[in-house]
mmCIF file of C-alpha atoms in Angstrom:
data_model
loop_
_atom_site.group_PDB
_atom_site.id
_atom_site.type_symbol
_atom_site.label_atom_id
_atom_site.label_comp_id
_atom_site.label_asym_id
_atom_site.label_seq_id
_atom_site.Cartn_x
_atom_site.Cartn_y
_atom_site.Cartn_z
ATOM 1 C CA ASP A 1433 0.000 0.000 0.000
ATOM 2 C CA ALA A 1434 1.157 3.521 -0.770
ATOM 3 C CA LYS A 1435 2.652 5.570 2.044
ATOM 4 C CA THR A 1436 0.886 8.693 3.310
ATOM 5 C CA THR A 1437 2.335 11.829 4.893
ATOM 6 C CA GLN A 1438 0.326 13.948 7.314
ATOM 7 C CA PRO A 1439 1.285 16.870 9.567
ATOM 8 C CA PRO A 1440 1.723 15.652 13.144
ATOM 9 C CA SER A 1441 -0.687 18.197 14.596
ATOM 10 C CA MET A 1442 -3.068 21.025 13.740
ATOM 11 C CA ASP A 1443 -5.216 23.485 15.628
ATOM 12 C CA CYS A 1444 -8.632 24.737 14.572
ATOM 13 C CA ALA A 1445 -11.026 27.246 16.087
ATOM 14 C CA GLU A 1446 -14.429 25.953 17.078
ATOM 15 C CA GLY A 1447 -17.024 26.661 14.397
ATOM 16 C CA ARG A 1448 -14.424 27.032 11.669
ATOM 17 C CA ALA A 1449 -13.701 24.548 8.908
ATOM 18 C CA ALA A 1450 -10.887 22.113 9.645
ATOM 19 C CA ASN A 1451 -8.831 21.227 6.572
ATOM 20 C CA LEU A 1452 -6.575 18.219 7.092
ATOM 21 C CA PRO A 1453 -4.047 17.554 4.323
ATOM 22 C CA CYS A 1454 -2.576 14.242 3.250
ATOM 23 C CA ASN A 1455 0.109 13.462 0.686
ATOM 24 C CA HIS A 1456 0.120 10.111 -1.089
ATOM 25 C CA SER A 1457 2.379 10.740 -4.041
ATOM 26 C CA THR A 1458 2.980 7.035 -4.786
ATOM 27 C CA ILE A 1459 -0.712 6.112 -4.902
ATOM 28 C CA SER A 1460 -1.720 3.632 -7.588
ATOM 29 C CA GLY A 1461 -4.772 3.835 -9.792
ATOM 30 C CA ASN A 1462 -6.582 1.115 -7.870
ATOM 31 C CA GLU A 1463 -5.985 2.484 -4.374
ATOM 32 C CA TYR A 1464 -8.687 4.178 -2.346
ATOM 33 C CA VAL A 1465 -8.080 7.062 0.052
ATOM 34 C CA TYR A 1466 -9.660 6.405 3.454
ATOM 35 C CA TRP A 1467 -10.033 8.684 6.456
ATOM 36 C CA TYR A 1468 -10.582 7.494 10.011
ATOM 37 C CA ARG A 1469 -10.355 9.220 13.360
ATOM 38 C CA GLN A 1470 -9.721 8.020 16.879
ATOM 39 C CA ILE A 1471 -11.153 10.037 19.742
ATOM 40 C CA HIS A 1472 -9.194 9.526 22.937
ATOM 41 C CA SER A 1473 -9.111 5.787 23.604
ATOM 42 C CA GLN A 1474 -12.159 4.798 21.564
ATOM 43 C CA GLY A 1475 -12.082 2.583 18.482
ATOM 44 C CA PRO A 1476 -11.247 4.179 15.142
ATOM 45 C CA GLN A 1477 -14.268 5.763 13.504
ATOM 46 C CA TYR A 1478 -14.776 5.592 9.752
ATOM 47 C CA ILE A 1479 -15.257 9.031 8.213
ATOM 48 C CA ILE A 1480 -15.147 8.839 4.434
ATOM 49 C CA HIS A 1481 -13.338 7.300 1.475
ATOM 50 C CA GLY A 1482 -12.881 7.951 -2.227
ATOM 51 C CA LEU A 1483 -11.111 6.734 -5.341
ATOM 52 C CA LYS A 1484 -10.982 9.591 -7.828
ATOM 53 C CA ASN A 1485 -13.928 11.898 -7.302
ATOM 54 C CA ASN A 1486 -14.585 14.228 -4.426
ATOM 55 C CA GLU A 1487 -16.925 12.769 -1.846
ATOM 56 C CA THR A 1488 -19.238 14.253 0.783
ATOM 57 C CA ASN A 1489 -21.259 12.715 3.566
ATOM 58 C CA GLU A 1490 -22.875 13.898 6.777
ATOM 59 C CA MET A 1491 -19.543 14.048 8.575
ATOM 60 C CA ALA A 1492 -17.081 15.502 6.110
ATOM 61 C CA SER A 1493 -15.947 16.191 2.574
ATOM 62 C CA LEU A 1494 -12.998 14.580 0.827
ATOM 63 C CA ILE A 1495 -11.217 16.524 -1.883
ATOM 64 C CA ILE A 1496 -8.802 14.504 -4.034
ATOM 65 C CA THR A 1497 -6.493 16.315 -6.438
ATOM 66 C CA GLU A 1498 -6.739 15.484 -10.108
ATOM 67 C CA ASP A 1499 -3.385 13.670 -10.095
ATOM 68 C CA ARG A 1500 -4.513 11.835 -6.914
ATOM 69 C CA LYS A 1501 -1.210 12.565 -5.186
ATOM 70 C CA SER A 1502 -2.825 14.427 -2.323
ATOM 71 C CA SER A 1503 -6.159 14.897 -0.624
ATOM 72 C CA THR A 1504 -7.835 17.088 1.987
ATOM 73 C CA LEU A 1505 -10.389 16.105 4.569
ATOM 74 C CA ILE A 1506 -12.741 18.965 5.408
ATOM 75 C CA LEU A 1507 -14.803 19.150 8.574
ATOM 76 C CA PRO A 1508 -17.071 22.071 7.703
ATOM 77 C CA HIS A 1509 -17.870 23.336 11.215
ATOM 78 C CA ALA A 1510 -15.478 21.861 13.738
ATOM 79 C CA THR A 1511 -16.666 21.342 17.306
ATOM 80 C CA LEU A 1512 -14.750 20.475 20.458
ATOM 81 C CA ARG A 1513 -15.887 16.865 19.997
ATOM 82 C CA ASP A 1514 -13.935 16.689 16.741
ATOM 83 C CA THR A 1515 -10.668 16.787 18.684
ATOM 84 C CA ALA A 1516 -9.036 13.480 17.730
ATOM 85 C CA VAL A 1517 -6.259 11.786 15.803
ATOM 86 C CA TYR A 1518 -7.110 11.701 12.099
ATOM 87 C CA TYR A 1519 -5.675 8.993 9.877
ATOM 88 C CA CYS A 1520 -5.324 9.143 6.120
ATOM 89 C CA ILE A 1521 -4.853 5.657 4.640
ATOM 90 C CA VAL A 1522 -4.539 4.364 1.108
ATOM 91 C CA ARG A 1523 -5.938 0.925 0.478
ATOM 92 C CA VAL A 1524 -5.795 -1.284 -2.565
ATOM 93 C CA ALA A 1525 -9.159 -1.807 -4.227
ATOM 94 C CA GLY A 1526 -8.564 -5.507 -4.479
ATOM 95 C CA TYR A 1527 -9.526 -8.222 -2.100
ATOM 96 C CA GLY A 1528 -8.938 -8.741 1.579
ATOM 97 C CA ASN A 1529 -6.664 -5.800 2.171
ATOM 98 C CA LYS A 1530 -6.311 -4.504 5.664
ATOM 99 C CA LEU A 1531 -5.950 -0.868 6.652
ATOM 100 C CA VAL A 1532 -2.411 0.158 7.604
ATOM 101 C CA PHE A 1533 -2.468 3.033 10.099
ATOM 102 C CA GLY A 1534 0.302 5.618 10.297
ATOM 103 C CA ALA A 1535 0.846 8.234 13.003
ATOM 104 C CA GLY A 1536 -1.986 10.495 11.795
ATOM 105 C CA THR A 1537 -2.680 14.144 12.582
ATOM 106 C CA ILE A 1538 -3.693 15.269 16.052
ATOM 107 C CA LEU A 1539 -6.428 17.847 15.507
ATOM 108 C CA ARG A 1540 -7.124 20.104 18.447
ATOM 109 C CA VAL A 1541 -10.318 22.143 18.214
ATOM 110 C CA LYS A 1542 -10.192 25.134 20.523
ATOM 111 C CA SER A 1543 -12.942 27.405 21.792
ATOM 112 C CA ASN B 1376 -28.395 -1.530 14.043
ATOM 113 C CA ALA B 1377 -25.778 -2.549 16.545
ATOM 114 C CA GLY B 1378 -22.166 -1.849 15.754
ATOM 115 C CA VAL B 1379 -19.188 -4.100 16.330
ATOM 116 C CA MET B 1380 -19.412 -5.468 19.849
ATOM 117 C CA GLN B 1381 -16.329 -6.384 21.824
ATOM 118 C CA ASN B 1382 -16.224 -7.911 25.251
ATOM 119 C CA PRO B 1383 -15.064 -7.637 27.823
ATOM 120 C CA ARG B 1384 -14.282 -3.907 27.729
ATOM 121 C CA HIS B 1385 -11.589 -4.373 30.372
ATOM 122 C CA LEU B 1386 -9.712 -7.552 31.216
ATOM 123 C CA VAL B 1387 -7.120 -8.049 33.934
ATOM 124 C CA ARG B 1388 -4.908 -11.124 33.868
ATOM 125 C CA ARG B 1389 -1.896 -12.236 35.871
ATOM 126 C CA ARG B 1390 1.261 -13.230 34.061
ATOM 127 C CA GLY B 1391 0.962 -16.752 32.731
ATOM 128 C CA GLN B 1392 -2.831 -16.792 32.490
ATOM 129 C CA GLU B 1393 -4.867 -16.944 29.302
ATOM 130 C CA ALA B 1394 -6.825 -14.054 27.827
ATOM 131 C CA ARG B 1395 -9.834 -14.501 25.539
ATOM 132 C CA LEU B 1396 -11.178 -11.502 23.695
ATOM 133 C CA ARG B 1397 -14.472 -11.691 21.836
ATOM 134 C CA CYS B 1398 -15.739 -9.785 18.838
ATOM 135 C CA SER B 1399 -19.222 -9.881 17.341
ATOM 136 C CA PRO B 1400 -19.219 -8.231 13.914
ATOM 137 C CA MET B 1401 -21.953 -5.995 12.612
ATOM 138 C CA LYS B 1402 -25.001 -7.788 11.268
ATOM 139 C CA GLY B 1403 -24.341 -9.047 7.776
ATOM 140 C CA HIS B 1404 -20.555 -8.713 8.059
ATOM 141 C CA SER B 1405 -18.537 -11.860 7.526
ATOM 142 C CA HIS B 1406 -15.032 -10.367 7.577
ATOM 143 C CA VAL B 1407 -13.205 -9.618 10.792
ATOM 144 C CA TYR B 1408 -9.895 -7.850 11.454
ATOM 145 C CA TRP B 1409 -7.990 -7.600 14.749
ATOM 146 C CA TYR B 1410 -5.680 -4.729 15.659
ATOM 147 C CA ARG B 1411 -3.516 -3.989 18.695
ATOM 148 C CA GLN B 1412 -2.605 -0.609 20.125
ATOM 149 C CA LEU B 1413 0.173 -0.526 22.677
ATOM 150 C CA PRO B 1414 0.213 2.399 25.128
ATOM 151 C CA GLU B 1415 1.164 5.632 23.370
ATOM 152 C CA GLU B 1416 1.634 3.804 20.056
ATOM 153 C CA GLY B 1417 -0.241 3.385 16.794
ATOM 154 C CA LEU B 1418 -2.684 0.766 15.643
ATOM 155 C CA LYS B 1419 -1.042 -2.394 14.346
ATOM 156 C CA PHE B 1420 -2.782 -4.986 12.207
ATOM 157 C CA MET B 1421 -2.748 -8.479 13.608
ATOM 158 C CA VAL B 1422 -5.017 -10.827 11.657
ATOM 159 C CA TYR B 1423 -7.822 -10.939 9.091
ATOM 160 C CA LEU B 1424 -10.422 -13.707 9.121
ATOM 161 C CA GLN B 1425 -13.465 -14.773 7.220
ATOM 162 C CA LYS B 1426 -15.880 -17.362 8.544
ATOM 163 C CA GLU B 1427 -13.823 -20.449 9.475
ATOM 164 C CA ASN B 1428 -10.752 -19.179 7.593
ATOM 165 C CA ILE B 1429 -7.663 -17.162 8.459
ATOM 166 C CA ILE B 1430 -6.869 -15.043 5.416
ATOM 167 C CA ASP B 1431 -3.934 -12.910 6.598
ATOM 168 C CA GLU B 1432 -2.081 -13.412 9.864
ATOM 169 C CA SER B 1433 1.022 -11.468 8.930
ATOM 170 C CA GLY B 1434 0.766 -9.266 12.028
ATOM 171 C CA MET B 1435 0.271 -11.994 14.583
ATOM 172 C CA PRO B 1436 3.113 -12.771 16.994
ATOM 173 C CA LYS B 1437 4.520 -16.191 16.207
ATOM 174 C CA GLU B 1438 3.835 -17.649 19.631
ATOM 175 C CA ARG B 1439 1.027 -17.568 22.195
ATOM 176 C CA PHE B 1440 -1.467 -15.712 19.970
ATOM 177 C CA SER B 1441 -4.253 -17.313 17.967
ATOM 178 C CA ALA B 1442 -7.522 -16.225 16.398
ATOM 179 C CA GLU B 1443 -10.621 -17.908 15.119
ATOM 180 C CA PHE B 1444 -13.927 -16.952 13.560
ATOM 181 C CA PRO B 1445 -16.213 -19.970 13.698
ATOM 182 C CA LYS B 1446 -19.255 -20.589 11.548
ATOM 183 C CA GLU B 1447 -21.435 -19.675 14.508
ATOM 184 C CA GLY B 1448 -20.604 -17.196 17.236
ATOM 185 C CA PRO B 1449 -18.103 -14.400 17.707
ATOM 186 C CA SER B 1450 -14.514 -14.147 16.617
ATOM 187 C CA ILE B 1451 -12.068 -14.957 19.413
ATOM 188 C CA LEU B 1452 -8.536 -13.638 19.920
ATOM 189 C CA ARG B 1453 -6.715 -15.879 22.356
ATOM 190 C CA ILE B 1454 -3.496 -15.038 24.141
ATOM 191 C CA GLN B 1455 -1.870 -17.827 26.090
ATOM 192 C CA GLN B 1456 0.565 -17.332 28.974
ATOM 193 C CA VAL B 1457 0.213 -13.568 28.938
ATOM 194 C CA VAL B 1458 3.178 -11.328 29.727
ATOM 195 C CA ARG B 1459 3.260 -7.671 30.774
ATOM 196 C CA GLY B 1460 4.118 -6.645 27.215
ATOM 197 C CA ASP B 1461 0.718 -7.919 26.073
ATOM 198 C CA SER B 1462 -0.972 -5.076 27.964
ATOM 199 C CA ALA B 1463 -2.690 -3.061 25.252
ATOM 200 C CA ALA B 1464 -5.991 -2.153 23.667
ATOM 201 C CA TYR B 1465 -7.219 -4.754 21.204
ATOM 202 C CA PHE B 1466 -9.642 -3.570 18.554
ATOM 203 C CA CYS B 1467 -11.789 -5.632 16.261
ATOM 204 C CA ALA B 1468 -13.231 -4.401 12.976
ATOM 205 C CA SER B 1469 -15.692 -5.926 10.541
ATOM 206 C CA SER B 1470 -16.704 -5.353 6.953
ATOM 207 C CA PRO B 1471 -19.409 -6.730 4.680
ATOM 208 C CA GLY B 1472 -16.995 -7.752 1.968
ATOM 209 C CA ASP B 1473 -13.331 -8.032 1.175
ATOM 210 C CA ARG B 1474 -13.098 -5.366 -1.488
ATOM 211 C CA GLY B 1475 -11.023 -2.280 -0.948
ATOM 212 C CA SER B 1476 -14.198 -0.233 -1.291
ATOM 213 C CA SER B 1477 -15.820 -1.788 1.814
ATOM 214 C CA PRO B 1478 -15.069 0.304 4.910
ATOM 215 C CA LEU B 1479 -14.001 -1.415 8.102
ATOM 216 C CA HIS B 1480 -16.099 -0.572 11.166
ATOM 217 C CA PHE B 1481 -14.386 -0.823 14.534
ATOM 218 C CA GLY B 1482 -15.543 -1.738 17.999
ATOM 219 C CA ASN B 1483 -14.484 0.160 21.111
ATOM 220 C CA GLY B 1484 -11.894 -2.387 22.046
ATOM 221 C CA THR B 1485 -10.837 -4.573 24.933
ATOM 222 C CA ARG B 1486 -8.234 -3.136 27.263
ATOM 223 C CA LEU B 1487 -6.020 -5.906 28.548
ATOM 224 C CA THR B 1488 -3.923 -5.310 31.636
ATOM 225 C CA VAL B 1489 -1.396 -7.945 32.669
ATOM 226 C CA THR B 1490 -0.253 -7.710 36.280
#
């Protein structure tokens, strides 16, 4: 699976949009971009995933560049409860492939 | 629609005892993954199972650890003769299929403490 690079930490003001970047310059055409987060000591929570097109759901938006070498997760109106470690993961679109977690980005939402 | 259920939430074992961790996947999910998170460290893949089959155990320690996912009942992660270094959070995830487009959904983990 392709390697991802994320900033170790970011701060965001409550109510503002949080934009979390991820570089995956070695991504292959059949690899999905996944985003998860882990709040304190809870289990990882699935946020969103995409292959080529931008995606949006009730939690977030995922913007993937045209060359697919980077992406941005957008939390449109961050709240204090969004403080967590956010993981960007690329995953082969084949069969039976696990998720490989890196160090992620610690997002701190501040009032 | 219940999520992935793990039990117990907390488990305390003395060195040398056995630990059994259970995972009930989401309804309709037949693929289970186990991960371990050591204190202050990242999530590490351990094993991937389908019903009655181990598909990928590349992350499992060579000794003392085993996993199963029987035709009926939950998936079980078994640790024999536990040592202090086994103290960690163990997370289970499930998915409805084995394609890269099927998200994994995680439980809230079992926290194992070895005294």
